Short mmCIF file of C-alpha atoms in Angstrom, two decimals:
data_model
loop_
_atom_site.label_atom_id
_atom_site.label_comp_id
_atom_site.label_asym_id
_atom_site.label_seq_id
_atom_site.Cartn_x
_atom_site.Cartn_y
_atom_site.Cartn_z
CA UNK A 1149 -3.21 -32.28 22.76
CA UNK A 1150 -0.83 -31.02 19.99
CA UNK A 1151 2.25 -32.60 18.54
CA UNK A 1152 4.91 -30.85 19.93
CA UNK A 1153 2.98 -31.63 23.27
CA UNK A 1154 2.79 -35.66 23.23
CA UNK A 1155 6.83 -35.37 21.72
CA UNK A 1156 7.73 -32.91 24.69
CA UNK A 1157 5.88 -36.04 26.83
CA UNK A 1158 7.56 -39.33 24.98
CA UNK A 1159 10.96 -37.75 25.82
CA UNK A 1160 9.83 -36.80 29.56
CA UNK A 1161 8.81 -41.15 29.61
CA UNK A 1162 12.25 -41.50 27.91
CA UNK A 1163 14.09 -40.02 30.30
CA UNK A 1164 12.59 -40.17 33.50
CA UNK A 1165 13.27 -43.77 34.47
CA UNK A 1166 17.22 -42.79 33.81
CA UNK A 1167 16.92 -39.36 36.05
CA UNK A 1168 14.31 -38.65 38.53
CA UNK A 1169 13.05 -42.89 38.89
CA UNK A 1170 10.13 -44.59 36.74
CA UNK A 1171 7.45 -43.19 39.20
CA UNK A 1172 8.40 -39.85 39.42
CA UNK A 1173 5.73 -36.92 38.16
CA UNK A 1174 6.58 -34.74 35.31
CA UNK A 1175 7.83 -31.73 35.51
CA UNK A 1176 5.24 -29.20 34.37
CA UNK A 1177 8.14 -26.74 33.33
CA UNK A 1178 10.70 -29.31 31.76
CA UNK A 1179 7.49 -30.30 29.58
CA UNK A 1180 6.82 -27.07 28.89
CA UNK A 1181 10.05 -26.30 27.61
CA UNK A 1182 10.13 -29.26 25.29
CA UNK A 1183 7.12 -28.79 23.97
CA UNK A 1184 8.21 -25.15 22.85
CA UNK A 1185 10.96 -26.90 21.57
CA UNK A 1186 9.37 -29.26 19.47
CA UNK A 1187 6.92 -26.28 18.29
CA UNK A 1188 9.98 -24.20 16.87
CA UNK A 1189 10.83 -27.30 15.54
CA UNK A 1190 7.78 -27.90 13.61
CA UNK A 1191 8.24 -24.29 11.82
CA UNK A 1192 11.53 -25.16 10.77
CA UNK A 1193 13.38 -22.82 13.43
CA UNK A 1194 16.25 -24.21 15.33
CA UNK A 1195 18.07 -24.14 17.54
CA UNK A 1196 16.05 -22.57 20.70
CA UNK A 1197 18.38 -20.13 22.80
CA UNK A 1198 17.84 -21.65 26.59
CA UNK A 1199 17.33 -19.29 29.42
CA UNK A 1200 19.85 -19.96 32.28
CA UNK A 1201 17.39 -21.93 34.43
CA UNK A 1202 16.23 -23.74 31.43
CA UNK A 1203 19.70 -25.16 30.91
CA UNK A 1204 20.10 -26.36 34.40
CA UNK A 1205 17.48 -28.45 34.23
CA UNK A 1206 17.48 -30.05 30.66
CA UNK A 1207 21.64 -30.69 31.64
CA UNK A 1208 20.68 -33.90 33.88
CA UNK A 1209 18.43 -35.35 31.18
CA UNK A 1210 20.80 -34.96 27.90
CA UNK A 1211 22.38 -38.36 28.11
CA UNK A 1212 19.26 -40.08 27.49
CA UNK A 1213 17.33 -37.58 25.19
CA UNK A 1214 18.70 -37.18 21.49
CA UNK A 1215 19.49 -33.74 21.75
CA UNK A 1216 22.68 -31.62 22.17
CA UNK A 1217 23.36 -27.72 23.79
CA UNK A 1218 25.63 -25.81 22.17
CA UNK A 1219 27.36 -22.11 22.99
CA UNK A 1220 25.48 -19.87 20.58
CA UNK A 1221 27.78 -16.86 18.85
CA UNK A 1222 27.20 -14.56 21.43
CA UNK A 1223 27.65 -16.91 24.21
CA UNK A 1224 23.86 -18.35 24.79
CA UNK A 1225 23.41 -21.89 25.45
CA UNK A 1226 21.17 -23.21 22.34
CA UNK A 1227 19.19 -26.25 22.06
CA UNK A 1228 19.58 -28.89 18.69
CA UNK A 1229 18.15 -31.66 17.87
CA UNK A 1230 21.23 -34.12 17.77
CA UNK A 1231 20.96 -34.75 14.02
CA UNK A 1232 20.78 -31.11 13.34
CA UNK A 1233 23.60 -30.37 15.47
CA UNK A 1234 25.41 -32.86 13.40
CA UNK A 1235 24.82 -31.50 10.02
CA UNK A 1236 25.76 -28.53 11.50
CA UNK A 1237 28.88 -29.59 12.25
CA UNK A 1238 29.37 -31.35 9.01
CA UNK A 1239 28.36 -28.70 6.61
CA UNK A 1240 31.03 -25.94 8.92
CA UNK A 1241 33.85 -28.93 8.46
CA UNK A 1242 32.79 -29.10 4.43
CA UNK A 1243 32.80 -25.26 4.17
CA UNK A 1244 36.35 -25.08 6.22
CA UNK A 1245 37.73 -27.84 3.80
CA UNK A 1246 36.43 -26.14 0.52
CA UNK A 1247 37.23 -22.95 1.83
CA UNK A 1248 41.42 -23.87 2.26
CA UNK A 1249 41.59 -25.97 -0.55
CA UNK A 1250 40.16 -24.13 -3.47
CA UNK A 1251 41.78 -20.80 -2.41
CA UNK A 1252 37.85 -19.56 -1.22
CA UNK A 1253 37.15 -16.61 1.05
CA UNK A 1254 34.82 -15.51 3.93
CA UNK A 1255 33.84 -11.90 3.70
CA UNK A 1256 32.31 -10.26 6.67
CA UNK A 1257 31.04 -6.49 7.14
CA UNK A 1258 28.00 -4.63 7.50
CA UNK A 1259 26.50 -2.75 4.79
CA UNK A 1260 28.21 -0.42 2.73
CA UNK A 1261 31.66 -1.70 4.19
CA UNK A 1262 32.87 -2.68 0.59
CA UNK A 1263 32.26 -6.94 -0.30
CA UNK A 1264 31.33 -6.61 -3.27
CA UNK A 1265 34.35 -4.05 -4.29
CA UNK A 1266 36.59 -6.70 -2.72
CA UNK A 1267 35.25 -9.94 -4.76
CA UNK A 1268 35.35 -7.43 -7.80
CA UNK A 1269 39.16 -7.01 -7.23
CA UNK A 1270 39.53 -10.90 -6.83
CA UNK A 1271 37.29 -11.62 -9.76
CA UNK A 1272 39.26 -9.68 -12.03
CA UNK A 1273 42.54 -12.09 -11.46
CA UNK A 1274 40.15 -15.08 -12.63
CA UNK A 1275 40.42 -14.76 -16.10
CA UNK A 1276 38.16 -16.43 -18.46
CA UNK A 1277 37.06 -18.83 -15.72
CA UNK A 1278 33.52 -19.45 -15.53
CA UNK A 1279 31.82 -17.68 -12.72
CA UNK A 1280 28.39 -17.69 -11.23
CA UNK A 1281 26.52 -14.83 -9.22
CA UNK A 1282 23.85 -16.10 -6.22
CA UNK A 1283 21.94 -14.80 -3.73
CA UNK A 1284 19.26 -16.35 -1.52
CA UNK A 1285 16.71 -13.60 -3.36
CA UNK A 1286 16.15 -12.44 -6.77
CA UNK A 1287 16.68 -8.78 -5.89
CA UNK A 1288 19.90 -9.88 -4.12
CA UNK A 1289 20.90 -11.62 -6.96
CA UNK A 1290 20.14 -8.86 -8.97
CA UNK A 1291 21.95 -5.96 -7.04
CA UNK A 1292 24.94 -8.59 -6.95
CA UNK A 1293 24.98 -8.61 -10.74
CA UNK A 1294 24.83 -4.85 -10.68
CA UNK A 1295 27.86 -4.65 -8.24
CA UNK A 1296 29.89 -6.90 -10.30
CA UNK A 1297 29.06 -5.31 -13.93
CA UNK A 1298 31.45 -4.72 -16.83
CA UNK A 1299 33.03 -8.07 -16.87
CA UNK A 1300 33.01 -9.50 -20.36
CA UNK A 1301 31.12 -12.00 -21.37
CA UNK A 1302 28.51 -10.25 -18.15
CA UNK A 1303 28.51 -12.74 -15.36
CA UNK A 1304 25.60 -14.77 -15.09
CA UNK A 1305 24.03 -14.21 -11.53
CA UNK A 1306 20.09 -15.89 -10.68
CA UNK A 1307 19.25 -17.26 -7.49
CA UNK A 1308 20.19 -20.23 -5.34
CA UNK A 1309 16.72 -22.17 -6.52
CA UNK A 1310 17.15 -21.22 -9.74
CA UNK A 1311 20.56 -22.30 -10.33
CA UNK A 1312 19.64 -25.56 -7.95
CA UNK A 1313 16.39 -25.93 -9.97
CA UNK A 1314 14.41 -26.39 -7.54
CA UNK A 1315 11.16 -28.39 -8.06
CA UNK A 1316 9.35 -27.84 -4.35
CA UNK A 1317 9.58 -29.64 -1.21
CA UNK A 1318 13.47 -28.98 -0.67
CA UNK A 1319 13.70 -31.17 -4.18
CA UNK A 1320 16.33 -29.83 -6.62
CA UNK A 1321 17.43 -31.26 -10.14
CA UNK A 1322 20.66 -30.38 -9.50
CA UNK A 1323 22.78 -32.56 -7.24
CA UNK A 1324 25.90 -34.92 -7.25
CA UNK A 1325 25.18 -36.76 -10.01
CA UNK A 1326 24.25 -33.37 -12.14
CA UNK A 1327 26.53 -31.20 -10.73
CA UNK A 1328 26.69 -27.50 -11.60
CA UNK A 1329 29.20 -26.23 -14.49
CA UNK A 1330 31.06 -23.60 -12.21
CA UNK A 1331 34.72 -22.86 -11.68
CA UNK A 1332 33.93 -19.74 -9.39
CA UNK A 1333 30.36 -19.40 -6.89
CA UNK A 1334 29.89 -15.91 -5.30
CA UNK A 1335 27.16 -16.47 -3.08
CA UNK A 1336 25.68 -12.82 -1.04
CA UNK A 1337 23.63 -12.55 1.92
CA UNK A 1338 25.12 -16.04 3.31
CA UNK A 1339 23.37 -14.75 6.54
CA UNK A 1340 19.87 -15.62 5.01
CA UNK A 1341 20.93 -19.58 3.93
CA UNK A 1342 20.24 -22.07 6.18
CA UNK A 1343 21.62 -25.56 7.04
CA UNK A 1344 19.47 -27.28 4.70
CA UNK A 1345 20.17 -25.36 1.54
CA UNK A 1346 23.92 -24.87 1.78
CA UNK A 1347 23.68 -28.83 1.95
CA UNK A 1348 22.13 -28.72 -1.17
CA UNK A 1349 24.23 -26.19 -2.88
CA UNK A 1350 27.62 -28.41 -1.71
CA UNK A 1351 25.98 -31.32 -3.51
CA UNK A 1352 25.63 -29.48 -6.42
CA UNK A 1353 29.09 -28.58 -6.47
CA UNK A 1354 32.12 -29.56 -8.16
CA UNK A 1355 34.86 -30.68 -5.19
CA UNK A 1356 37.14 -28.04 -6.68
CA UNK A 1357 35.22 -24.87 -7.03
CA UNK A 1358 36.11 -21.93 -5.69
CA UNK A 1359 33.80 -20.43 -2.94
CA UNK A 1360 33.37 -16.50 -2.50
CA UNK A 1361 31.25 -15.66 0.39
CA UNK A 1362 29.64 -12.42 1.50
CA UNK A 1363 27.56 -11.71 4.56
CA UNK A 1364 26.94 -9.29 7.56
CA UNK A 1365 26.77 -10.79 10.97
CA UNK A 1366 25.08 -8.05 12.46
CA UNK A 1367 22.01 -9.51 10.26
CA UNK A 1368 19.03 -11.69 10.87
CA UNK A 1369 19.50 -15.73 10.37
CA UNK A 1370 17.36 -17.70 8.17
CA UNK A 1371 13.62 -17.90 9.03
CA UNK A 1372 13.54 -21.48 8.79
CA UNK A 1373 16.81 -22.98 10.21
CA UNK A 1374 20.27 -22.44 12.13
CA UNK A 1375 22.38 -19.83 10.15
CA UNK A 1376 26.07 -20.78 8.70
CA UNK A 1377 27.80 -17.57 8.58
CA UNK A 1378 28.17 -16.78 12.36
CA UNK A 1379 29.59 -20.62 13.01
CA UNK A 1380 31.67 -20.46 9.85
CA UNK A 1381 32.62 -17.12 11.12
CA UNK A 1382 34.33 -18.18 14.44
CA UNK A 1383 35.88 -21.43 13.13
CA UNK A 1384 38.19 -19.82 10.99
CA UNK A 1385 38.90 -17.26 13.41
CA UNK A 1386 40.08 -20.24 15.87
CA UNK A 1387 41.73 -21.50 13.32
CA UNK A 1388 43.43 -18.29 12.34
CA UNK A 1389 42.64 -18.87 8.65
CA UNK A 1390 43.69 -16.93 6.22
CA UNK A 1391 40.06 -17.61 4.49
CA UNK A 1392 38.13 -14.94 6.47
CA UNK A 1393 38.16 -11.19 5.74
CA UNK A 1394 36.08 -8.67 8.10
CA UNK A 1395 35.52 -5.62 6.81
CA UNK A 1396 35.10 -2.83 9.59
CA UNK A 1397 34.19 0.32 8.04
CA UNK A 1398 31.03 0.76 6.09
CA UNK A 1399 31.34 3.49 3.60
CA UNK A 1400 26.96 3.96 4.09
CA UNK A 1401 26.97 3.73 7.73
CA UNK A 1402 29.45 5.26 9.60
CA UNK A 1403 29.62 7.84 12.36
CA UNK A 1404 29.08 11.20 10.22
CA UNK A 1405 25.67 10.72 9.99
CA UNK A 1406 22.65 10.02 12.49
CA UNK A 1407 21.71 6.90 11.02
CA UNK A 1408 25.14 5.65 11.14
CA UNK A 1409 26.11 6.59 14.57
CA UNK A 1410 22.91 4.68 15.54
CA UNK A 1411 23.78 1.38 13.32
CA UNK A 1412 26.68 1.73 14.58
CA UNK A 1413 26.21 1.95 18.33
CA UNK A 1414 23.56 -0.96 17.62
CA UNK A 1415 25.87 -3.39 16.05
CA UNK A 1416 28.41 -2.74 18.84
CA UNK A 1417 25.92 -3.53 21.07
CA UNK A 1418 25.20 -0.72 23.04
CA UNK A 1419 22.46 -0.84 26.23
CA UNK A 1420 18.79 0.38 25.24
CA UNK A 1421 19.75 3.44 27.50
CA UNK A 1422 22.39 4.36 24.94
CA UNK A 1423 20.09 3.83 22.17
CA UNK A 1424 17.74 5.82 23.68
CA UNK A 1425 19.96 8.83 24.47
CA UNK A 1426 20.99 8.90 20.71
CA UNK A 1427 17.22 8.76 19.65
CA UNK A 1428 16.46 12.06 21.76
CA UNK A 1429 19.17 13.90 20.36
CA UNK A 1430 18.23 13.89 16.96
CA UNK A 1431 18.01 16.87 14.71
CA UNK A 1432 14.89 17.50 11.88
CA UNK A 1433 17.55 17.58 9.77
CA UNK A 1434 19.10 14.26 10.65
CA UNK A 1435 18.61 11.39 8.22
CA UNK A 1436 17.47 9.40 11.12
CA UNK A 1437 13.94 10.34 12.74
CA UNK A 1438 12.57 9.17 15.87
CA UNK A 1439 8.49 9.31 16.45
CA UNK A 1440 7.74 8.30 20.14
CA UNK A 1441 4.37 5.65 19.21
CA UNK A 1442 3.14 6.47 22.25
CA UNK A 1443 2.19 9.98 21.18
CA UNK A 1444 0.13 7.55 17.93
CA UNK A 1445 1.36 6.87 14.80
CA UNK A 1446 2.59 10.32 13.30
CA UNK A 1447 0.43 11.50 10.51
CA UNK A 1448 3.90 12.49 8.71
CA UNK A 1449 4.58 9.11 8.42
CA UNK A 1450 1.33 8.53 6.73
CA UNK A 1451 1.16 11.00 4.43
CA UNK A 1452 4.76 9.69 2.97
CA UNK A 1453 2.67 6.25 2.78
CA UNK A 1454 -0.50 7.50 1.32
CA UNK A 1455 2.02 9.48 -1.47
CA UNK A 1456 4.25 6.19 -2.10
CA UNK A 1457 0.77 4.43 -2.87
CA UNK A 1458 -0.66 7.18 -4.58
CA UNK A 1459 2.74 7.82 -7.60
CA UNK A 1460 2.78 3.70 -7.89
CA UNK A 1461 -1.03 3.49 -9.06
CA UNK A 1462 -0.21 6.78 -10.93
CA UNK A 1463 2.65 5.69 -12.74
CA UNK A 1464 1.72 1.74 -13.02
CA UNK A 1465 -0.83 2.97 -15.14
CA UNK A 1466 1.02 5.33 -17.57
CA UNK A 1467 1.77 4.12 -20.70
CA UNK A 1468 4.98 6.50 -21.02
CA UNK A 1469 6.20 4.88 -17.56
CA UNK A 1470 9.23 1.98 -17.98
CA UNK A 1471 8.85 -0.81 -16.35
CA UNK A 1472 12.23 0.25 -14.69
CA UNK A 1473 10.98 3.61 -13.81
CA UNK A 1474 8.31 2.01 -11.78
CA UNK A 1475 10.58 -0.71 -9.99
CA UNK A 1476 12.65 2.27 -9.32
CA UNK A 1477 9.54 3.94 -7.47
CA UNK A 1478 8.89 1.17 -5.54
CA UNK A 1479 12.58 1.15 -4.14
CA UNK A 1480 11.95 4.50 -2.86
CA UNK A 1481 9.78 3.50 0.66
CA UNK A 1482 9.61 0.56 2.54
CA UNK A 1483 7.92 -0.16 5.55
CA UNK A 1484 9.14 -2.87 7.92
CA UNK A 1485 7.67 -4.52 10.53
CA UNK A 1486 9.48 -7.25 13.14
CA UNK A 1487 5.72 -9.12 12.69
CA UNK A 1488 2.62 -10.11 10.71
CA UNK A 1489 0.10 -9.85 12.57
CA UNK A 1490 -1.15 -7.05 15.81
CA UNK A 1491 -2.66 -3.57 15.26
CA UNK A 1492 0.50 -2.13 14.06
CA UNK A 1493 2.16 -5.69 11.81
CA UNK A 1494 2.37 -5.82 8.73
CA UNK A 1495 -1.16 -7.25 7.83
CA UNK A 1496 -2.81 -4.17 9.83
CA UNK A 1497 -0.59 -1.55 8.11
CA UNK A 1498 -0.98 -3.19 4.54
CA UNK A 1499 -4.92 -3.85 4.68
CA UNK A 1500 -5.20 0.28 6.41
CA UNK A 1501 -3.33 2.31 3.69
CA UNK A 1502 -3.67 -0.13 0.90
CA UNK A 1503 -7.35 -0.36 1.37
CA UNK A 1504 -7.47 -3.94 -0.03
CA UNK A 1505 -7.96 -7.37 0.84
CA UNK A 1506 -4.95 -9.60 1.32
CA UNK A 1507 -6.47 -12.79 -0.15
CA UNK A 1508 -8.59 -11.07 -3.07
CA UNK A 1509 -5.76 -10.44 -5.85
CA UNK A 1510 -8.59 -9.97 -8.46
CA UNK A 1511 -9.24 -6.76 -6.57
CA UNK A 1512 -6.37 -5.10 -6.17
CA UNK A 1513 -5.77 -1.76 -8.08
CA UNK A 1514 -2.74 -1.40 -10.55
CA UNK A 1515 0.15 -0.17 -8.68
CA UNK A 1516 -0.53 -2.70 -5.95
CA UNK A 1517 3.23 -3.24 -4.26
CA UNK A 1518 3.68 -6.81 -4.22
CA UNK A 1519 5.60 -9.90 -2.63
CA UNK A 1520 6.64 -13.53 -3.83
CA UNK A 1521 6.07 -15.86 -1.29
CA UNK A 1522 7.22 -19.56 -2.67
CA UNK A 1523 10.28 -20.41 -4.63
CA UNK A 1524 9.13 -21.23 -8.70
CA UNK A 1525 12.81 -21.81 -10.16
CA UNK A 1526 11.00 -22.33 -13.64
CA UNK A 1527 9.52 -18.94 -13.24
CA UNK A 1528 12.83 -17.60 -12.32
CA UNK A 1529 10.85 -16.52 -9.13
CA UNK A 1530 12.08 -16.62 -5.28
CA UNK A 1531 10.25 -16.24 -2.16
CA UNK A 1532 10.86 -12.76 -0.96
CA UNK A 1533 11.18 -11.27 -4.51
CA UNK A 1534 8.82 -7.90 -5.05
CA UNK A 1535 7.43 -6.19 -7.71
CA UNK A 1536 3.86 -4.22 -8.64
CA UNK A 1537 0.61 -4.83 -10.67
CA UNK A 1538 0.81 -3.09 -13.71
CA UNK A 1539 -2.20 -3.20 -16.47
CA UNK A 1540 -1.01 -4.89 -20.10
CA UNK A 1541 -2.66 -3.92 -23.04
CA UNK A 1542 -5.57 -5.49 -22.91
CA UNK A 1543 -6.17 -4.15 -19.30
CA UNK A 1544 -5.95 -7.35 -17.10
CA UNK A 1545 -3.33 -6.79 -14.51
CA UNK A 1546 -0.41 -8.64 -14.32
CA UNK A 1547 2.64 -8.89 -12.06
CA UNK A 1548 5.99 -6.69 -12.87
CA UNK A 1549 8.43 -8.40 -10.75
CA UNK A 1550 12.37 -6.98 -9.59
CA UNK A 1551 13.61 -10.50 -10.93
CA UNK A 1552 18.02 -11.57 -10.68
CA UNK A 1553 17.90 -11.08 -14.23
CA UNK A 1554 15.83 -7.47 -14.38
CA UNK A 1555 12.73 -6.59 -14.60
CA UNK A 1556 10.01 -9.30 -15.87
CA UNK A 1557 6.47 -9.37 -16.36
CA UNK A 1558 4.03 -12.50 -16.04
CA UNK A 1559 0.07 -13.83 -15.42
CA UNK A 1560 -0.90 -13.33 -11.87
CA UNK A 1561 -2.79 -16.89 -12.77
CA UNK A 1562 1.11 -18.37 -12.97
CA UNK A 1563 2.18 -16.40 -10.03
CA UNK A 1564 2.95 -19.38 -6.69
CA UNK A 1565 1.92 -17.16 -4.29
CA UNK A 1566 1.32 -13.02 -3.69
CA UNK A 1567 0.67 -11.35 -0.67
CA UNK A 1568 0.57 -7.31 -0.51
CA UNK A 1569 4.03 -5.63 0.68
CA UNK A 1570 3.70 -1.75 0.79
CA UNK A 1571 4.89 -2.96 4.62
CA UNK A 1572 7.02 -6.75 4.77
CA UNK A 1573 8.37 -8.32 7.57
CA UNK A 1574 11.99 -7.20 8.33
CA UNK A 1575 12.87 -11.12 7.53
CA UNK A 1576 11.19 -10.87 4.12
CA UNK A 1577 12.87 -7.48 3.76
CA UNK A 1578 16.54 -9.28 4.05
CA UNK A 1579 18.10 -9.07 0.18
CA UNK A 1580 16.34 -5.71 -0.38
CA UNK A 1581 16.93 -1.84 -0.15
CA UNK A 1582 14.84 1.21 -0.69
CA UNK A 1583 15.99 5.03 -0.65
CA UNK A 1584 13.57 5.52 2.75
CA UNK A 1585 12.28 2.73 4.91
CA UNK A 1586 10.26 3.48 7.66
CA UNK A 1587 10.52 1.12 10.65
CA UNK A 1588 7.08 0.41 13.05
CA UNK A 1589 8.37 -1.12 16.54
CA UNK A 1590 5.04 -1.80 18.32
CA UNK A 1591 7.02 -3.09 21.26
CA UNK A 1592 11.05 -2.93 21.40
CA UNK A 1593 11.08 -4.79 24.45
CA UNK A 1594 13.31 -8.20 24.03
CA UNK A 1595 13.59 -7.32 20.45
CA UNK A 1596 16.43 -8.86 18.93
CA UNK A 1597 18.98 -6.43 18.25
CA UNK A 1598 19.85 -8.04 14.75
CA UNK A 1599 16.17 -7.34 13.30
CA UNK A 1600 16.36 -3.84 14.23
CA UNK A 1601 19.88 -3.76 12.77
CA UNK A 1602 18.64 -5.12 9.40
CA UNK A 1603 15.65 -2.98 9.04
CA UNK A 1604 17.42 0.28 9.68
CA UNK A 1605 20.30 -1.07 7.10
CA UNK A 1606 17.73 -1.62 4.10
CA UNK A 1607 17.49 2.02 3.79
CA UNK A 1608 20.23 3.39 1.76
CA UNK A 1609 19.32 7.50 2.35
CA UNK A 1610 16.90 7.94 5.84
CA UNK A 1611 14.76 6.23 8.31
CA UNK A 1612 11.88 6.90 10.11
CA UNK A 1613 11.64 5.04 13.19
CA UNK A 1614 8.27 4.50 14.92
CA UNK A 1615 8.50 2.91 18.54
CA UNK A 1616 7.78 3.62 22.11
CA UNK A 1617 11.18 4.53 23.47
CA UNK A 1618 13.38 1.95 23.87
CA UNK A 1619 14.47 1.71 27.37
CA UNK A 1620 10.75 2.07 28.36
CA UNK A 1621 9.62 -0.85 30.48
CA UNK A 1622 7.12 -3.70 29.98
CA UNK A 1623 3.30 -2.84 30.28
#
């Protein structure tokens, strides 16, 4: 029997006697709900979104269990643990707070719709105040440091574990007692921080700095906890604050082109019908493409793969090649999948036109696209960052990583963890951008409309999307 199992049972004992009488049986399906509970749980996800017949029967048992149900953003009934739920509540309150008092902002748009001009504008009234740049990633960090260029002195941007240094196991060295030196925080890509960093970041924090932060709704939450931005989000709309900005038009995706209309449509939550109507209409000349996977995966497609892997090893290996030439190269395709693992995740597509072995770095040629997969504030390294193996002098590869602070090369012996990422996960993706990405949808059915939103919105020029149509029903 697993853990989440004999949990799922010790609240079923804990509750019974109060509800249904000491004797009474279990309930097969209230177990089995718990139990899937307490297995999210384990991974670090909550809350778990409830199905309506879920929530009527977890509703008679909630004044005996510690646990809570909440409205989620969009109306679902979510299960917490109840100290979760609480921190949730405390960190929104502390945000709120900080947010009115310090003369702080919430900006919300999707991509392209202008943040970072916005903060720019603010920024600029700051004077000689002493400002720091953060992002969950280091690429983030490092396109928010490009955004905001040309201050003088430059503004110092790094990630949220490096400025935190971070020392593993949710441990950071900075905290209330060494608090950071910071009169102004711009934090991006709020979407991607969960409960249990934010708390950390707060702690770090001087009572009276002044918050700036950016997000997108329309994107993923964090992979390992509740997200902030939607709550934050909807509290100062009820309390018609004047510390929340939406943005509405994006200047990259708007209606005049294909992929636009589609983000669009997708953000304003159009049926899978509607999506699917849109798909069909497409022109070759569109910068949106639509390759029905049910017809195989379209050779194309392949070819652009086989030619992205082909120029990396090519240039990786020539001397006259910057290291910012070939970051640049590797930010012109990405593939994203909504999973690891299946015949078309991103384990299957990396191992088939990579040609390598996941777990045997020793082997992999120069040119190898690559992915950080722990947090190493000391290294100036954050999980999700991505670079390339690139031959020094001597020969022996090492790893040229797309760090906040540009490009930087180190030991793959020092590295904290590499996996290959010619394809990535669409969470892992979250923070980056390529000219192209290429999006595999082995099955679109019950997909969450957010992760197809974020993969199509890494691409800044065209997407090929790979799926079975979209209104097609279940096997």
């Amino acid at each position: 029997m697993n853990a989440a199992r004999r949990c799922a049972e010790r609240l079923w004992a804990l509750a019974a006697p109060a509800t249904a009488g000491p004797k009474a049986p279990a309930d097969p399906a209230l177990i089995a709900l718990l139990e899937r509970f307490y297995l999210q749980l384990s991974q670090g996800e909550e809350p778990l979104r409830l199905q309506p017949e879920e929530l009527a029967s977890l509703v008679p048992l909630l004044g005996c269990l510690p646990l809570e149900i909440q409205q989620g953003a969009d109306g679902t009934p979510t299960l917490w643990s109840r100290r979760s739920w609480q921190r949730q509540r405390r960190l929104i309150a502390d945000l709120v707070e900080r947010l009115s008092q310090r003369g702080g902002l919430l900006v919300t748009g999707g991509a392209g719709s202008g943040k970072t001009s916005l903060v720019r504008e603010l920024l600029q009234r700051e004077g000689h105040r002493r400002v720091l740049l953060t992002a969950p990633t280091g690429k983030a960090a490092a396109r928010l440091r490009e955004a905001l260029a040309g201050f003088e002195p430059p503004l110092a941007a790094g990630t949220l574990h490096r400025w935190l240094e971070a020392t593993g196991g949710g441990q950071f060295r900075r905290h209330r007692q060494r608090p950071l030196a910071v009169d102004t925080l711009v934090l991006d890509e709020l979407s991607m921080v969960d409960g249990a960093l934010m708390e950390a970041l707060l702690e770090a924090l001087p009572s009276d700095t002044r918050l700036l932060l950016l997000g997108d709704p329309g994107q993923l939450p964090p992979i390992g906890g509740a997200g902030l931005l939607e709550p934050l989000q909807l509290r100062l709309q009820e309390l018609n604050s004047p510390c929340w900005r939406h943005l509405q038009r994006s200047h990259r995706f708007n209606e005049s082109t294909a992929l636009g209309a589609f983000v669009t449509a997708l953000r304003q939550g159009a049926p899978a019908q509607e999506l699917q109507a849109q798909l069909e209409q497409l022109s070759a000349t569109d910068n949106l493409h639509w390759h029905d996977l049910r017809q195989g995966f379209p050779a194309s497609v392949a070819k652009q793969l086989e030619n992205q892997r082909d120029c990396l090893g090519q240039l990786a290996q020539d001397p006259h090649c910057s290291d910012g030439e070939l970051l640049s190269q590797l930010e012109q395709l990405m593939v994203l999948c909504p999973r690891r693992l299946g015949s078309l995740g991103v384990a299957a597509l990396n191992e088939r036109f990579l040609g390598i072995h996941k777990n045997r770095v020793q082997g992999w040629p120069p040119g190898t696209p690559l992915l950080i997969t722990r947090n190493d504030s000391e290294l100036n390294l954050a999980n999700g960052d991505l670079g390339v193996l690139r031959p020094r002098g001597t020969g022996q590869l090492e790893a040229l990583i797309a760090s906040a602070d540009g490009p930087l090369r180190l030991p793959l012996a020092l590295l904290p963890g590499l996996e290959p990422a010619l394809a990535l996960t669409v969470h892992k993706s979250q923070g980056s951008q390529a000219q192209r990405a290429v999006v595999v949808v082995a099955n679109p059915q019950g997909l969450d409309p957010r992760l197809l939103y974020t993969a199509l919105t890494r691409a800044r020029a065209g997407v090929d999307l790979i799926c079975p149509p979209l209104n097609s029903e279940p096997a």
